[in-house]
Short mmCIF file of C-alpha atoms and ligand atoms in Angstrom, two decimals:
data_model
loop_
_atom_site.label_atom_id
_atom_site.label_comp_id
_atom_site.label_asym_id
_atom_site.label_seq_id
_atom_site.Cartn_x
_atom_site.Cartn_y
_atom_site.Cartn_z
CA MET X 694 12.89 -0.69 -14.88
CA ASP X 695 15.67 -2.28 -17.06
CA ARG X 696 15.35 -1.11 -20.65
CA GLN X 697 15.36 -4.58 -22.18
CA LEU X 698 12.54 -5.54 -19.91
CA GLU X 699 10.65 -2.51 -20.68
CA LEU X 700 10.74 -3.43 -24.46
CA GLU X 701 9.86 -7.12 -23.77
CA LEU X 702 6.78 -6.03 -21.97
CA ILE X 703 5.60 -3.81 -24.88
CA ASP X 704 6.52 -6.48 -27.24
CA GLU X 705 4.42 -9.03 -25.31
CA LEU X 706 1.29 -6.96 -25.19
CA LEU X 707 1.54 -5.93 -28.73
CA ALA X 708 1.98 -9.51 -29.88
CA LEU X 709 -1.03 -10.57 -27.79
CA LYS X 710 -3.05 -7.71 -29.27
CA SER X 711 -2.23 -8.54 -32.80
CA LYS X 712 -3.24 -12.26 -32.16
CA ARG X 713 -6.36 -11.04 -30.45
CA ALA X 714 -5.13 -13.22 -27.54
CA HIS X 715 -4.85 -12.73 -23.81
CA PHE X 716 -2.27 -13.23 -21.12
CA LEU X 717 -3.42 -16.50 -19.58
CA ASP X 718 -2.45 -18.63 -16.60
CA GLU X 719 -2.39 -22.41 -17.03
CA THR X 720 -5.80 -22.90 -15.40
CA ILE X 721 -8.77 -21.26 -13.91
CA ALA X 722 -8.50 -20.85 -10.17
CA ARG X 723 -10.85 -20.57 -7.10
CA ASN X 724 -10.46 -18.87 -3.54
CA PRO X 725 -12.81 -19.62 -0.83
CA VAL X 726 -15.27 -16.93 0.05
CA ASP X 727 -14.46 -17.39 3.78
CA HIS X 728 -11.13 -15.92 3.32
CA TYR X 729 -12.81 -12.54 2.67
CA LEU X 730 -15.39 -12.95 5.47
CA SER X 731 -13.86 -14.77 8.52
CA GLU X 732 -12.92 -12.67 11.34
CA ALA X 733 -10.62 -15.43 12.58
CA ARG X 734 -8.82 -15.49 9.33
CA PHE X 735 -8.36 -11.78 9.30
CA GLN X 736 -6.67 -11.71 12.75
CA LEU X 737 -4.14 -14.29 11.37
CA GLU X 738 -3.58 -11.97 8.51
CA ARG X 739 -3.08 -9.15 10.97
CA LYS X 740 -0.63 -11.02 13.17
CA HIS X 741 1.47 -13.02 10.46
CA ILE X 742 1.27 -10.63 7.62
CA PHE X 743 0.48 -6.92 8.58
CA ARG X 744 2.42 -7.09 11.76
CA ARG X 745 5.49 -9.21 10.52
CA LEU X 746 6.12 -7.53 7.17
CA PRO X 747 7.42 -3.99 6.72
CA THR X 748 4.63 -1.90 5.34
CA ILE X 749 4.44 1.70 4.25
CA ALA X 750 3.29 4.15 6.93
CA ALA X 751 3.97 7.54 5.12
CA HIS X 752 5.74 9.13 2.35
CA THR X 753 8.88 10.82 3.15
CA SER X 754 7.50 14.28 2.44
CA GLU X 755 4.75 13.80 5.17
CA LEU X 756 7.48 13.83 7.58
CA SER X 757 9.36 16.70 6.17
CA GLY X 758 11.52 18.47 8.70
CA ALA X 759 13.06 17.94 12.17
CA GLY X 760 10.09 17.86 14.59
CA ALA X 761 7.56 16.83 12.04
CA PHE X 762 5.07 14.29 13.50
CA LEU X 763 2.17 12.22 12.07
CA ARG X 764 -0.36 9.94 13.62
CA ARG X 765 -1.11 6.73 11.76
CA GLU X 766 -2.56 3.32 12.43
CA VAL X 767 -0.35 0.40 11.29
CA ALA X 768 -1.55 -3.17 11.44
CA GLY X 769 -4.35 -2.15 13.98
CA LEU X 770 -1.70 -0.37 16.24
CA PRO X 771 -1.81 3.38 17.08
CA VAL X 772 1.52 4.67 15.75
CA LEU X 773 3.30 8.06 16.25
CA LEU X 774 5.76 8.91 13.46
CA THR X 775 8.26 11.50 14.43
CA ARG X 776 11.51 13.06 12.78
CA ASP X 777 13.90 13.76 15.63
CA LYS X 778 16.48 16.35 15.92
CA ALA X 779 19.04 14.25 14.31
CA GLY X 780 16.64 14.10 11.32
CA ARG X 781 15.84 10.42 11.72
CA ALA X 782 12.37 9.03 11.25
CA ASN X 783 10.95 7.13 14.09
CA ALA X 784 8.01 5.21 14.75
CA PHE X 785 6.57 4.79 18.28
CA LEU X 786 3.29 3.34 19.88
CA ASN X 787 1.17 6.54 20.59
CA VAL X 788 0.66 5.30 24.16
CA CYS X 789 1.68 6.93 27.26
CA ARG X 790 3.89 4.48 29.52
CA HIS X 791 2.34 5.75 32.64
CA ARG X 792 -1.51 4.72 32.37
CA GLY X 793 -1.83 4.23 28.67
CA THR X 794 -3.53 7.43 27.44
CA ARG X 795 -3.19 8.18 23.75
CA LEU X 796 -0.20 10.52 23.71
CA VAL X 797 -0.69 12.57 20.68
CA GLU X 798 -4.37 13.54 19.26
CA GLU X 799 -3.47 15.65 16.34
CA GLU X 800 -3.09 14.08 13.13
CA SER X 801 0.17 15.83 12.26
CA GLY X 802 2.09 18.80 13.17
CA CYS X 803 5.65 20.02 14.30
CA LYS X 804 7.20 19.78 17.85
CA HIS X 805 9.85 18.01 19.64
CA ARG X 806 8.19 17.57 22.93
CA PHE X 807 5.01 15.43 23.42
CA SER X 808 3.15 16.00 26.74
CA CYS X 809 0.50 13.50 27.80
CA PRO X 810 -2.76 15.13 28.29
CA TYR X 811 -3.57 13.27 31.43
CA HIS X 812 -0.37 13.74 34.01
CA ALA X 813 1.95 15.56 31.66
CA TRP X 814 4.45 12.86 31.21
CA THR X 815 6.54 14.45 28.39
CA TYR X 816 8.56 12.46 25.71
CA ALA X 817 11.10 13.82 23.23
CA SER X 818 10.72 13.30 19.59
CA SER X 819 13.36 10.62 19.92
CA GLY X 820 11.08 8.71 22.28
CA GLU X 821 12.73 9.32 25.71
CA LEU X 822 10.79 10.31 28.69
CA ILE X 823 12.15 13.82 29.47
CA ALA X 824 9.88 14.94 32.19
CA ALA X 825 7.16 13.64 34.59
CA PRO X 826 5.83 15.58 37.44
CA HIS X 827 6.69 14.46 40.83
CA PHE X 828 8.41 11.50 39.38
CA GLU X 829 11.15 10.83 42.00
CA GLU X 830 8.57 11.06 44.99
CA GLY X 831 5.86 8.89 43.25
CA PHE X 832 7.80 6.49 41.23
CA ALA X 833 10.99 6.12 43.41
CA GLY X 834 13.03 3.20 42.21
CA LEU X 835 11.90 3.59 38.55
CA GLN X 836 14.28 4.89 35.83
CA LYS X 837 12.84 7.50 33.16
CA SER X 838 15.16 5.66 30.78
CA ASP X 839 13.11 2.43 31.12
CA LEU X 840 9.95 4.29 30.35
CA ARG X 841 10.67 5.49 26.79
CA LEU X 842 7.96 5.33 24.15
CA LYS X 843 7.67 1.76 22.70
CA ARG X 844 9.54 1.71 19.56
CA LEU X 845 8.70 0.11 16.33
CA THR X 846 11.14 -0.85 13.60
CA CYS X 847 11.25 2.07 11.09
CA GLU X 848 13.17 2.54 7.92
CA GLU X 849 13.21 5.22 5.46
CA ARG X 850 13.97 4.15 1.92
CA HIS X 851 12.80 4.38 -1.64
CA GLY X 852 10.89 7.60 -0.65
CA PHE X 853 8.74 6.06 1.97
CA ILE X 854 8.84 5.46 5.76
CA TRP X 855 8.26 1.74 6.27
CA VAL X 856 7.13 0.34 9.83
CA THR X 857 7.34 -3.30 11.16
CA ALA X 858 4.91 -3.54 13.93
CA ASP X 859 6.15 -6.92 15.47
CA GLU X 860 9.37 -6.11 17.16
CA ASP X 861 10.38 -9.77 16.97
CA SER X 862 9.84 -10.06 13.15
CA PRO X 863 12.94 -11.59 11.53
CA VAL X 864 12.02 -9.94 8.04
CA THR X 865 14.14 -6.96 7.10
CA LEU X 866 13.01 -4.53 4.31
CA ASP X 867 15.79 -5.80 2.06
CA ASP X 868 14.63 -9.24 2.40
CA HIS X 869 11.01 -8.36 1.84
CA LEU X 870 11.54 -6.29 -1.18
CA GLY X 871 14.27 -7.98 -2.96
CA PRO X 872 14.88 -6.97 -6.42
CA LEU X 873 11.82 -4.87 -6.26
CA GLY X 874 13.91 -2.26 -4.06
CA GLU X 875 16.01 -1.30 -7.12
CA GLU X 876 12.85 -0.76 -9.41
CA LEU X 877 11.37 1.36 -6.67
CA ASP X 878 14.53 3.58 -6.63
CA ALA X 879 14.23 4.18 -10.38
CA LEU X 880 10.77 5.81 -9.76
CA GLY X 881 12.42 8.67 -7.85
CA ILE X 882 9.63 8.57 -5.20
CA GLU X 883 11.92 10.57 -2.68
CA ASP X 884 11.69 13.52 -5.12
CA MET X 885 7.89 13.66 -5.26
CA PHE X 886 5.50 15.24 -2.75
CA VAL X 887 1.90 14.57 -1.53
CA ALA X 888 -0.19 16.72 -4.02
CA GLN X 889 -3.56 15.49 -2.72
CA GLN X 890 -4.62 12.66 -0.23
CA ASP X 891 -7.85 11.14 1.28
CA ALA X 892 -8.65 8.02 3.23
CA PRO X 893 -12.18 6.88 3.34
CA VAL X 894 -13.16 3.52 4.83
CA HIS X 895 -14.83 1.05 2.50
CA ALA X 896 -16.98 -1.90 3.57
CA ALA X 897 -14.87 -4.45 2.00
CA ASN X 898 -12.17 -6.87 2.85
CA TRP X 899 -8.55 -5.64 1.82
CA LYS X 900 -7.86 -8.54 -0.48
CA ILE X 901 -11.09 -7.71 -2.66
CA LEU X 902 -9.67 -4.14 -2.86
CA VAL X 903 -6.26 -5.31 -3.95
CA GLU X 904 -7.91 -7.79 -6.34
CA GLY X 905 -10.02 -4.98 -8.08
CA GLY X 906 -6.83 -3.26 -9.23
CA ILE X 907 -4.72 -6.15 -10.96
CA GLU X 908 -6.92 -7.37 -13.74
CA ALA X 909 -8.11 -5.52 -16.93
CA TYR X 910 -11.14 -7.75 -17.64
CA HIS X 911 -13.41 -5.31 -15.82
CA PHE X 912 -12.14 -2.04 -17.43
CA LYS X 913 -14.54 -1.96 -20.60
CA VAL X 914 -17.40 -2.74 -18.31
CA ALA X 915 -17.24 -1.10 -14.81
CA HIS X 916 -15.00 1.87 -16.11
CA ARG X 917 -16.84 2.39 -19.31
CA ALA X 918 -17.64 5.94 -18.21
CA THR X 919 -14.14 6.92 -17.17
CA ILE X 920 -11.02 5.21 -18.13
CA GLY X 921 -12.50 2.35 -20.20
CA PRO X 922 -12.21 3.79 -23.51
CA TYR X 923 -8.59 4.43 -23.03
CA PHE X 924 -7.60 0.73 -22.51
CA GLU X 925 -7.60 -2.32 -24.55
CA ASP X 926 -10.25 -4.92 -23.58
CA ASN X 927 -9.01 -7.42 -21.08
CA LEU X 928 -5.34 -6.96 -21.96
CA SER X 929 -2.74 -7.02 -19.20
CA SER X 930 0.20 -8.93 -18.15
CA TYR X 931 1.75 -9.60 -14.71
CA ARG X 932 5.07 -10.85 -13.39
CA MET X 933 5.83 -11.78 -9.70
CA ILE X 934 8.92 -10.16 -8.15
CA GLY X 935 8.99 -12.39 -5.00
CA SER X 936 6.00 -11.72 -3.09
CA HIS X 937 5.14 -8.54 -5.12
CA MET X 938 3.97 -8.04 -8.57
CA ARG X 939 4.31 -5.77 -11.46
CA SER X 940 0.96 -5.66 -13.74
CA ILE X 941 0.93 -3.77 -17.20
CA LEU X 942 -2.41 -2.66 -18.26
CA MET X 943 -2.28 -1.78 -21.95
CA ARG X 944 -3.62 1.51 -23.26
CA THR X 945 -5.06 1.61 -26.77
CA SER X 946 -2.23 4.14 -27.51
CA MET X 947 0.31 1.46 -27.54
CA THR X 948 -0.36 0.13 -30.86
CA LYS X 949 0.75 3.45 -32.28
CA LEU X 950 4.26 2.56 -31.16
CA GLU X 951 4.72 0.11 -34.06
CA ALA X 952 5.01 3.16 -36.37
CA GLU X 953 7.61 4.84 -34.10
CA ALA X 954 11.36 4.23 -33.63
CA ARG X 955 12.03 1.57 -31.23
CA GLN X 956 14.36 3.56 -29.21
CA ASP X 957 11.56 6.10 -28.43
CA TRP X 958 9.22 3.56 -26.92
CA ARG X 959 8.29 4.40 -23.50
CA LEU X 960 5.97 1.88 -21.61
CA ARG X 961 4.82 4.52 -19.06
CA ASP X 962 3.20 6.50 -21.79
CA HIS X 963 1.15 3.75 -23.18
CA ALA X 964 0.28 1.50 -20.16
CA GLN X 965 -0.57 1.68 -16.47
CA ILE X 966 2.41 0.20 -14.65
CA LEU X 967 1.04 -1.07 -11.42
CA TYR X 968 3.24 -2.26 -8.57
CA THR X 969 1.49 -4.43 -6.02
CA ILE X 970 3.94 -4.08 -3.06
CA PHE X 971 2.71 -7.17 -0.64
CA PRO X 972 0.64 -6.93 1.17
CA ASN X 973 -1.26 -3.66 0.86
CA THR X 974 0.34 -1.04 -1.23
CA ALA X 975 -0.23 -0.33 -4.88
CA LEU X 976 1.61 2.25 -6.97
CA LEU X 977 -0.11 3.25 -10.01
CA VAL X 978 2.67 4.61 -12.18
CA GLN X 979 1.45 7.25 -14.54
CA SER X 980 3.29 9.14 -17.27
CA ASP X 981 3.90 12.15 -14.90
CA HIS X 982 2.94 11.09 -11.45
CA ILE X 983 2.25 8.29 -9.29
CA ALA X 984 -1.11 7.31 -7.70
CA TRP X 985 -0.22 5.56 -4.28
CA ILE X 986 -2.81 3.46 -2.63
CA ASN X 987 -2.61 1.94 0.83
CA GLN X 988 -5.19 -0.58 1.86
CA GLU X 989 -5.12 -0.32 5.55
CA ALA X 990 -7.28 -3.27 6.78
CA LEU X 991 -9.37 -2.60 9.77
CA SER X 992 -11.46 -5.70 10.17
CA ALA X 993 -12.47 -8.63 7.68
CA GLY X 994 -15.10 -6.39 6.12
CA GLU X 995 -13.62 -2.85 6.48
CA THR X 996 -10.50 -1.28 4.98
CA ARG X 997 -9.32 2.28 5.11
CA VAL X 998 -8.04 3.22 1.56
CA ARG X 999 -5.48 6.01 1.65
CA MET X 1000 -5.14 7.42 -1.79
CA THR X 1001 -2.46 9.72 -2.52
CA THR X 1002 -1.37 11.63 -5.59
CA LEU X 1003 2.45 11.89 -5.61
CA ALA X 1004 3.76 14.50 -8.06
CA PRO X 1005 7.39 15.47 -8.90
CA ASN X 1006 8.68 18.27 -6.59
CA ARG X 1007 9.54 20.35 -9.75
CA GLU X 1008 5.91 20.39 -10.50
CA ALA X 1009 4.62 21.67 -7.07
CA ASP X 1010 3.40 25.04 -8.50
CA ARG X 1011 0.47 23.23 -10.35
CA PRO X 1012 -1.89 22.52 -7.54
CA ASP X 1013 -5.07 22.67 -9.59
CA HIS X 1014 -3.72 20.34 -11.93
CA TRP X 1015 -2.92 17.66 -9.43
CA LYS X 1016 -6.27 18.39 -7.82
CA ARG X 1017 -7.90 17.51 -11.13
CA ASN X 1018 -5.71 14.45 -11.48
CA HIS X 1019 -6.65 13.25 -8.10
CA ALA X 1020 -10.23 13.68 -8.61
CA ILE X 1021 -9.92 11.61 -11.87
CA THR X 1022 -8.08 8.63 -10.03
CA ARG X 1023 -10.62 8.97 -7.15
CA ALA X 1024 -13.60 8.79 -9.42
CA THR X 1025 -12.29 5.74 -11.30
CA LEU X 1026 -11.16 3.92 -8.00
CA ASP X 1027 -14.52 4.55 -6.41
CA GLU X 1028 -16.11 2.48 -9.23
CA ASP X 1029 -13.76 -0.31 -8.00
CA PHE X 1030 -14.39 0.19 -4.46
CA GLU X 1031 -18.26 0.41 -4.92
CA ILE X 1032 -18.12 -3.07 -6.78
CA GLY X 1033 -15.71 -4.30 -3.76
CA GLU X 1034 -18.46 -3.23 -1.32
CA SER X 1035 -21.09 -5.01 -3.36
CA ILE X 1036 -19.00 -8.14 -3.46
CA GLN X 1037 -18.23 -8.10 0.50
CA ALA X 1038 -22.11 -7.66 0.99
CA SER X 1039 -23.00 -10.43 -1.48
CA ILE X 1040 -20.80 -13.19 -0.90
CA ALA X 1041 -21.92 -13.46 2.76
CA SER X 1042 -25.13 -14.89 1.21
CA GLY X 1043 -23.73 -18.30 0.63
CA ALA X 1044 -24.62 -18.07 -3.13
CA ASN X 1045 -20.79 -18.88 -3.99
CA ASP X 1046 -18.48 -20.97 -2.04
CA HIS X 1047 -15.52 -19.65 -3.99
CA MET X 1048 -14.52 -16.76 -6.04
CA LEU X 1049 -13.82 -17.84 -9.41
CA PHE X 1050 -10.59 -16.40 -11.26
CA GLY X 1051 -10.54 -17.00 -15.12
CA ARG X 1052 -7.28 -17.57 -16.76
CA PHE X 1053 -6.82 -13.93 -17.59
CA GLU X 1054 -7.19 -13.20 -13.80
CA GLY X 1055 -4.20 -15.19 -13.05
CA ALA X 1056 -2.73 -12.22 -10.90
CA LEU X 1057 -5.57 -12.70 -8.46
CA ASP X 1058 -4.55 -16.20 -7.89
CA ALA X 1059 -1.01 -15.47 -7.59
CA PHE X 1060 -1.75 -12.58 -5.06
CA ASN X 1061 -3.78 -15.12 -2.98
CA LYS X 1062 -1.12 -17.81 -3.18
CA VAL X 1063 1.34 -15.22 -1.44
CA VAL X 1064 -1.42 -14.58 1.32
CA ASP X 1065 -1.81 -18.28 1.88
CA ARG X 1066 2.03 -18.91 1.88
CA GLN X 1067 2.42 -16.32 4.63
CA LEU X 1068 -0.33 -18.24 6.59
CA ASP X 1069 1.05 -21.66 5.95
CA GLY X 1070 0.54 -23.89 8.85
CA VAL X 1071 -1.19 -21.12 11.11
CA ALA X 1072 -4.61 -21.08 9.02
CA SER X 1073 -5.38 -24.70 9.48
CA GLN X 1074 -4.58 -24.51 13.42
CA ALA X 1075 -6.94 -21.53 13.84
CA VAL X 1076 -9.84 -23.27 11.89
CA ALA X 1077 -9.38 -26.35 13.87
CA ALA X 1078 -9.60 -24.11 17.08
CA GLU X 1079 -12.60 -22.42 15.91
S1 FES I 1492 -1.25 8.47 31.44
FE1 FES I 1492 0.00 9.81 30.54
S2 FES I 1492 0.83 10.87 32.25
FE2 FES I 1492 -0.52 9.64 33.14
FE1 FE2 I 1493 -10.83 -0.99 -11.84
#
């Protein structure tokens, strides 16, 4: 982050704190509860958001050497990530081109040849069909070169492997990230490794889980037993960066900076910097590591939350330290996710027509406006068709 901006963000929060004020949007806002419940709406989000935009499928280190492979679900599709002999990261549909068997069952591993368990059609890590028993006899006239694994757009940038599931999508990663790309580069994510990861499924809409991370209104209440005491009450700011967001959640320690030389001020030590990379990734930048959270939407009411502690490579010799760190982040986030599940179960009752966002919860409205913009035009057609 630009140094000038870093200082401005600190000044802004310190000024709000000294005035006992909050970071406020112009108005309160509402979002229909149907947006979290409707399966038809979810299918539109899947098609027009999750499949059309580049999303993060893995960290670079999860596909670390030639021959490494990884199985993932991206936007509801079974995906095989491979690193081929040329060192390039690839994303394919994990589906045999013969009769559609799932090609790879293992979650991850290392090999350059993938043989289908049904009739042994065998594919290279670069996707070519390289062997198929009795092919010339049984499939006369067909070319193996036409039966490569189905490739998805895959780019390795900023320390992550990004996949765009819809091959006709016109959105490039550069277009999608815009100026956020430079800010991601500054985080040095490619020099980090996956210290810990888990991926439980939570019974809540993906947007509820995203919303739970981008306001500080709940910190002193929902997190009173964990991180609550270390943060100011309801004091956070946010800025949009295109479709994405940078939120700053102020720690109580920030006020001590006023007694220190301005050139030594470091935002990261006194705030949680949270990047919400639209649609489904959160990077929680801590002073010495990053908690990376991917909300993998499975249905309107279910989301797999892949939570990863990314630690610097130079500190790979501290596994117990990162294990403890991960457990703390997990315990805190579980407080959010439990509430997310409670919201999902309760809003179906019809008690509220809308979610209500206070003026200090403007980030939630801003996030939902981006969702709505992506569905502009298509959502109303779907509702009319229902
Ligand atoms: S379905 Fe894969 S080889 Fe037949
Ligand atoms: Fe929270």
